[in-house]
Amino acid sequence: MPHPRTIYSLLLGAFLLDSGPATAQDIPSSYRFVENSQEGGLFIGTASLNAGQLGLGPKSANVFGGRYSVMFGSAVAFEGDATVFKGERDVIDIRRSEDDRVLGQSTIDFVAIDARLRLNLTGHRTWRGLQPFIAFGGGMALSSNLERTLEDEADMPLPDQYDFGSKFLATLSGGTNLHLSSRFMLRLDGVMNLWKISTPTGWLTTDADLGAIPEDEWVSARNLSIGASWRF
């Protein structure tokens, strides 16, 4: 019968021979580390906007813009976005009868500039190239062009005319990045903005049967965009 030490030596040798190749195996991972901390990109999309109780505000728009972001933690990034809204609105004349107040549609363009904190749900890595995120922040929306041809043709008094003006906005967004290489990626983004619509002063003193007229009200704008970004 072999000596116990001989048996132990044979078992140990067999174990080392079996485990040696396994430790050298390269097990592929679904996760990849994102090397670059900054990115800049462009995007384009479409938006659906709440025109408010009185129907004065913009109601639809095409959007485009740019963004810049920088990572400053394992999962958190600071992001600045500028979005141009090329929209449409109903032009409403409060002096006319209820069923004949809409004169037509006019263009309304404005720019939303905001800063956001973005939380990458997979941290500073991607999963099969995907890096989903949520973000929130705030900024300003500024009118850049408001077509008033229909108001001028109807000789509408200035106090009755809607003005987008400038206003604070809040932002909540979510989406995902698709990393096609270490530097280039595509991005799908769903954004909800909140801002206030102010009622023209002429509407607040009218005798028209509009029910309770708010001085202003919060409304939402939802847009879906796709873009491309370059990491550096």
Short mmCIF file of C-alpha atoms in Angstrom, two decimals:
data_model
loop_
_atom_site.label_atom_id
_atom_site.label_comp_id
_atom_site.label_asym_id
_atom_site.label_seq_id
_atom_site.Cartn_x
_atom_site.Cartn_y
_atom_site.Cartn_z
CA MET A 1 0.00 0.00 0.00
CA PRO A 2 1.45 3.44 -0.93
CA HIS A 3 2.56 5.65 1.89
CA PRO A 4 0.02 8.40 2.89
CA ARG A 5 2.54 11.11 2.01
CA THR A 6 2.79 9.70 -1.50
CA ILE A 7 -1.02 9.79 -1.86
CA TYR A 8 -1.13 13.42 -0.63
CA SER A 9 1.61 14.43 -3.05
CA LEU A 10 -0.20 12.83 -6.00
CA LEU A 11 -3.50 14.54 -5.08
CA LEU A 12 -1.81 17.92 -4.65
CA GLY A 13 -0.08 17.58 -8.01
CA ALA A 14 -3.33 16.64 -9.74
CA PHE A 15 -5.07 19.66 -8.18
CA LEU A 16 -2.34 22.06 -9.32
CA LEU A 17 -2.36 20.65 -12.84
CA ASP A 18 -6.13 21.00 -13.05
CA SER A 19 -6.36 24.50 -11.59
CA GLY A 20 -3.39 26.02 -13.41
CA PRO A 21 -5.00 26.47 -16.85
CA ALA A 22 -8.30 27.67 -15.29
CA THR A 23 -6.61 30.60 -13.54
CA ALA A 24 -5.12 31.69 -16.83
CA GLN A 25 -8.49 31.83 -18.61
CA ASP A 26 -9.72 35.29 -19.68
CA ILE A 27 -13.41 35.42 -18.74
CA PRO A 28 -15.15 38.04 -20.93
CA SER A 29 -17.16 40.68 -19.05
CA SER A 30 -20.31 42.50 -20.17
CA TYR A 31 -19.01 45.62 -18.42
CA ARG A 32 -16.50 48.06 -19.88
CA PHE A 33 -14.87 50.98 -18.09
CA VAL A 34 -15.46 54.44 -19.62
CA GLU A 35 -12.02 56.00 -20.01
CA ASN A 36 -12.85 59.63 -20.84
CA SER A 37 -14.53 61.97 -18.38
CA GLN A 38 -15.78 64.74 -20.73
CA GLU A 39 -18.19 64.70 -23.64
CA GLY A 40 -19.76 67.11 -26.09
CA GLY A 41 -22.63 66.37 -28.43
CA LEU A 42 -25.52 67.47 -30.63
CA PHE A 43 -29.13 66.25 -30.72
CA ILE A 44 -32.42 66.62 -32.58
CA GLY A 45 -35.97 65.62 -31.71
CA THR A 46 -39.63 66.55 -31.32
CA ALA A 47 -41.65 67.95 -28.43
CA SER A 48 -45.25 67.93 -27.22
CA LEU A 49 -46.12 70.95 -25.08
CA ASN A 50 -49.05 71.77 -22.83
CA ALA A 51 -50.55 75.05 -24.08
CA GLY A 52 -52.25 75.70 -20.75
CA GLN A 53 -55.86 76.01 -19.63
CA LEU A 54 -56.50 78.95 -21.98
CA GLY A 55 -54.58 77.44 -24.91
CA LEU A 56 -52.22 80.42 -25.20
CA GLY A 57 -48.82 78.76 -25.03
CA PRO A 58 -46.82 76.75 -27.56
CA LYS A 59 -48.30 73.31 -28.21
CA SER A 60 -45.77 71.49 -30.41
CA ALA A 61 -42.20 71.99 -31.53
CA ASN A 62 -39.20 70.53 -33.24
CA VAL A 63 -36.10 70.69 -31.06
CA PHE A 64 -32.35 70.66 -31.60
CA GLY A 65 -29.37 71.67 -29.53
CA GLY A 66 -26.08 70.79 -27.92
CA ARG A 67 -24.69 69.63 -24.60
CA TYR A 68 -21.47 69.36 -22.65
CA SER A 69 -20.87 67.17 -19.61
CA VAL A 70 -18.05 66.18 -17.31
CA MET A 71 -17.83 63.29 -14.85
CA PHE A 72 -16.72 64.16 -11.33
CA GLY A 73 -17.46 60.89 -9.53
CA SER A 74 -17.88 57.21 -10.21
CA ALA A 75 -21.52 57.71 -11.26
CA VAL A 76 -22.30 61.45 -11.26
CA ALA A 77 -21.81 63.99 -14.04
CA PHE A 78 -22.48 67.70 -14.39
CA GLU A 79 -24.21 68.59 -17.66
CA GLY A 80 -25.11 71.80 -19.46
CA ASP A 81 -27.78 71.70 -22.19
CA ALA A 82 -29.03 74.32 -24.68
CA THR A 83 -32.22 73.39 -26.55
CA VAL A 84 -33.86 75.39 -29.34
CA PHE A 85 -37.64 74.93 -29.68
CA LYS A 86 -39.12 75.74 -33.12
CA GLY A 87 -42.78 75.69 -32.14
CA GLU A 88 -46.33 76.59 -33.04
CA ARG A 89 -49.16 78.20 -31.05
CA ASP A 90 -52.78 79.16 -31.53
CA VAL A 91 -53.41 82.89 -31.84
CA ILE A 92 -56.53 83.70 -29.81
CA ASP A 93 -58.52 86.95 -29.88
CA ILE A 94 -60.41 87.33 -26.61
CA ARG A 95 -62.71 90.01 -28.14
CA ARG A 96 -64.37 87.54 -30.52
CA SER A 97 -67.16 85.05 -29.82
CA GLU A 98 -66.21 81.79 -28.10
CA ASP A 99 -66.44 79.64 -31.25
CA ASP A 100 -64.46 82.11 -33.38
CA ARG A 101 -61.56 83.15 -31.15
CA VAL A 102 -58.77 81.15 -32.79
CA LEU A 103 -57.40 83.26 -35.64
CA GLY A 104 -54.94 80.58 -36.79
CA GLN A 105 -51.50 79.32 -35.91
CA SER A 106 -48.22 81.21 -35.64
CA THR A 107 -44.62 80.24 -35.06
CA ILE A 108 -42.95 80.68 -31.69
CA ASP A 109 -39.27 80.00 -31.11
CA PHE A 110 -37.53 79.92 -27.76
CA VAL A 111 -34.37 78.58 -26.16
CA ALA A 112 -34.09 76.52 -22.97
CA ILE A 113 -30.74 76.61 -21.17
CA ASP A 114 -30.30 74.40 -18.13
CA ALA A 115 -27.77 72.68 -15.90
CA ARG A 116 -28.31 69.12 -14.71
CA LEU A 117 -26.87 66.51 -12.41
CA ARG A 118 -26.79 63.17 -14.24
CA LEU A 119 -26.67 59.85 -12.44
CA ASN A 120 -25.30 57.01 -14.56
CA LEU A 121 -27.04 53.86 -13.34
CA THR A 122 -24.10 51.59 -14.26
CA GLY A 123 -21.55 54.00 -12.78
CA HIS A 124 -18.43 54.83 -14.79
CA ARG A 125 -18.95 51.69 -16.87
CA THR A 126 -21.18 50.41 -19.65
CA TRP A 127 -23.15 47.18 -19.83
CA ARG A 128 -22.98 45.70 -23.32
CA GLY A 129 -22.28 49.21 -24.54
CA LEU A 130 -25.29 50.73 -22.75
CA GLN A 131 -25.08 53.34 -19.99
CA PRO A 132 -28.59 54.27 -18.76
CA PHE A 133 -29.05 57.44 -16.72
CA ILE A 134 -31.47 59.80 -15.00
CA ALA A 135 -30.91 63.55 -14.59
CA PHE A 136 -32.51 66.59 -12.98
CA GLY A 137 -31.82 70.31 -12.89
CA GLY A 138 -33.11 73.73 -13.83
CA GLY A 139 -32.45 76.85 -15.86
CA MET A 140 -34.16 79.48 -17.99
CA ALA A 141 -36.38 79.53 -21.08
CA LEU A 142 -36.03 82.63 -23.26
CA SER A 143 -38.17 83.76 -26.20
CA SER A 144 -36.17 84.24 -29.42
CA ASN A 145 -38.94 84.84 -31.97
CA LEU A 146 -42.73 85.20 -31.74
CA GLU A 147 -44.60 85.78 -34.99
CA ARG A 148 -47.38 88.40 -34.55
CA THR A 149 -48.72 88.78 -38.10
CA LEU A 150 -52.19 87.51 -37.17
CA GLU A 151 -52.41 89.84 -34.14
CA ASP A 152 -51.38 92.81 -36.28
CA GLU A 153 -53.91 91.98 -38.99
CA ALA A 154 -56.67 91.77 -36.36
CA ASP A 155 -55.55 95.01 -34.66
CA MET A 156 -55.35 93.12 -31.38
CA PRO A 157 -54.45 95.39 -28.42
CA LEU A 158 -51.05 94.68 -26.88
CA PRO A 159 -52.51 93.81 -23.44
CA ASP A 160 -54.47 90.98 -25.13
CA GLN A 161 -51.44 89.47 -26.87
CA TYR A 162 -49.62 86.47 -25.45
CA ASP A 163 -45.91 86.89 -24.72
CA PHE A 164 -43.65 83.96 -23.84
CA GLY A 165 -41.02 86.19 -22.24
CA SER A 166 -38.36 84.61 -20.03
CA LYS A 167 -39.01 82.18 -17.22
CA PHE A 168 -37.50 79.64 -14.87
CA LEU A 169 -37.75 76.01 -15.88
CA ALA A 170 -37.25 72.71 -14.08
CA THR A 171 -35.91 69.63 -15.87
CA LEU A 172 -36.22 65.88 -15.36
CA SER A 173 -34.80 63.46 -17.91
CA GLY A 174 -33.86 59.85 -18.48
CA GLY A 175 -32.35 57.81 -21.26
CA THR A 176 -29.33 55.81 -22.27
CA ASN A 177 -25.99 56.19 -24.01
CA LEU A 178 -24.91 53.59 -26.54
CA HIS A 179 -21.11 53.49 -26.69
CA LEU A 180 -20.04 52.45 -30.18
CA SER A 181 -16.35 52.97 -29.41
CA SER A 182 -14.18 54.35 -26.62
CA ARG A 183 -14.93 57.90 -27.82
CA PHE A 184 -18.08 57.91 -29.97
CA MET A 185 -21.60 57.21 -28.69
CA LEU A 186 -25.25 57.68 -29.53
CA ARG A 187 -27.75 58.96 -26.97
CA LEU A 188 -31.52 58.58 -26.60
CA ASP A 189 -33.03 61.15 -24.27
CA GLY A 190 -36.53 61.74 -22.89
CA VAL A 191 -36.92 65.13 -21.18
CA MET A 192 -39.73 66.78 -19.24
CA ASN A 193 -39.55 70.53 -18.63
CA LEU A 194 -41.85 72.53 -16.36
CA TRP A 195 -42.42 76.26 -16.74
CA LYS A 196 -45.14 78.86 -16.20
CA ILE A 197 -47.47 80.41 -18.77
CA SER A 198 -48.43 83.98 -17.89
CA THR A 199 -51.90 85.21 -18.85
CA PRO A 200 -51.99 88.55 -20.77
CA THR A 201 -53.17 91.39 -18.58
CA GLY A 202 -56.04 92.16 -20.97
CA TRP A 203 -57.49 88.70 -20.37
CA LEU A 204 -57.62 89.25 -16.60
CA THR A 205 -60.02 92.21 -16.94
CA THR A 206 -62.22 90.89 -19.75
CA ASP A 207 -65.94 90.20 -19.43
CA ALA A 208 -65.67 87.14 -21.69
CA ASP A 209 -67.10 83.91 -20.29
CA LEU A 210 -63.85 82.03 -19.63
CA GLY A 211 -64.51 80.86 -16.10
CA ALA A 212 -61.75 81.31 -13.55
CA ILE A 213 -58.75 82.83 -15.32
CA PRO A 214 -55.37 82.10 -13.66
CA GLU A 215 -52.71 84.82 -13.65
CA ASP A 216 -50.22 82.08 -14.51
CA GLU A 217 -50.01 78.30 -14.43
CA TRP A 218 -47.39 75.56 -14.52
CA VAL A 219 -47.31 73.48 -17.70
CA SER A 220 -45.14 70.66 -18.98
CA ALA A 221 -43.16 70.10 -22.15
CA ARG A 222 -42.07 66.60 -23.12
CA ASN A 223 -39.49 65.98 -25.79
CA LEU A 224 -37.76 62.93 -27.21
CA SER A 225 -34.41 63.36 -28.90
CA ILE A 226 -31.57 61.34 -30.38
CA GLY A 227 -28.04 62.59 -30.61
CA ALA A 228 -24.37 61.79 -30.97
CA SER A 229 -21.53 62.63 -28.58
CA TRP A 230 -17.75 62.56 -28.64
CA ARG A 231 -15.84 61.73 -25.46
CA PHE A 232 -12.48 63.30 -24.72
#
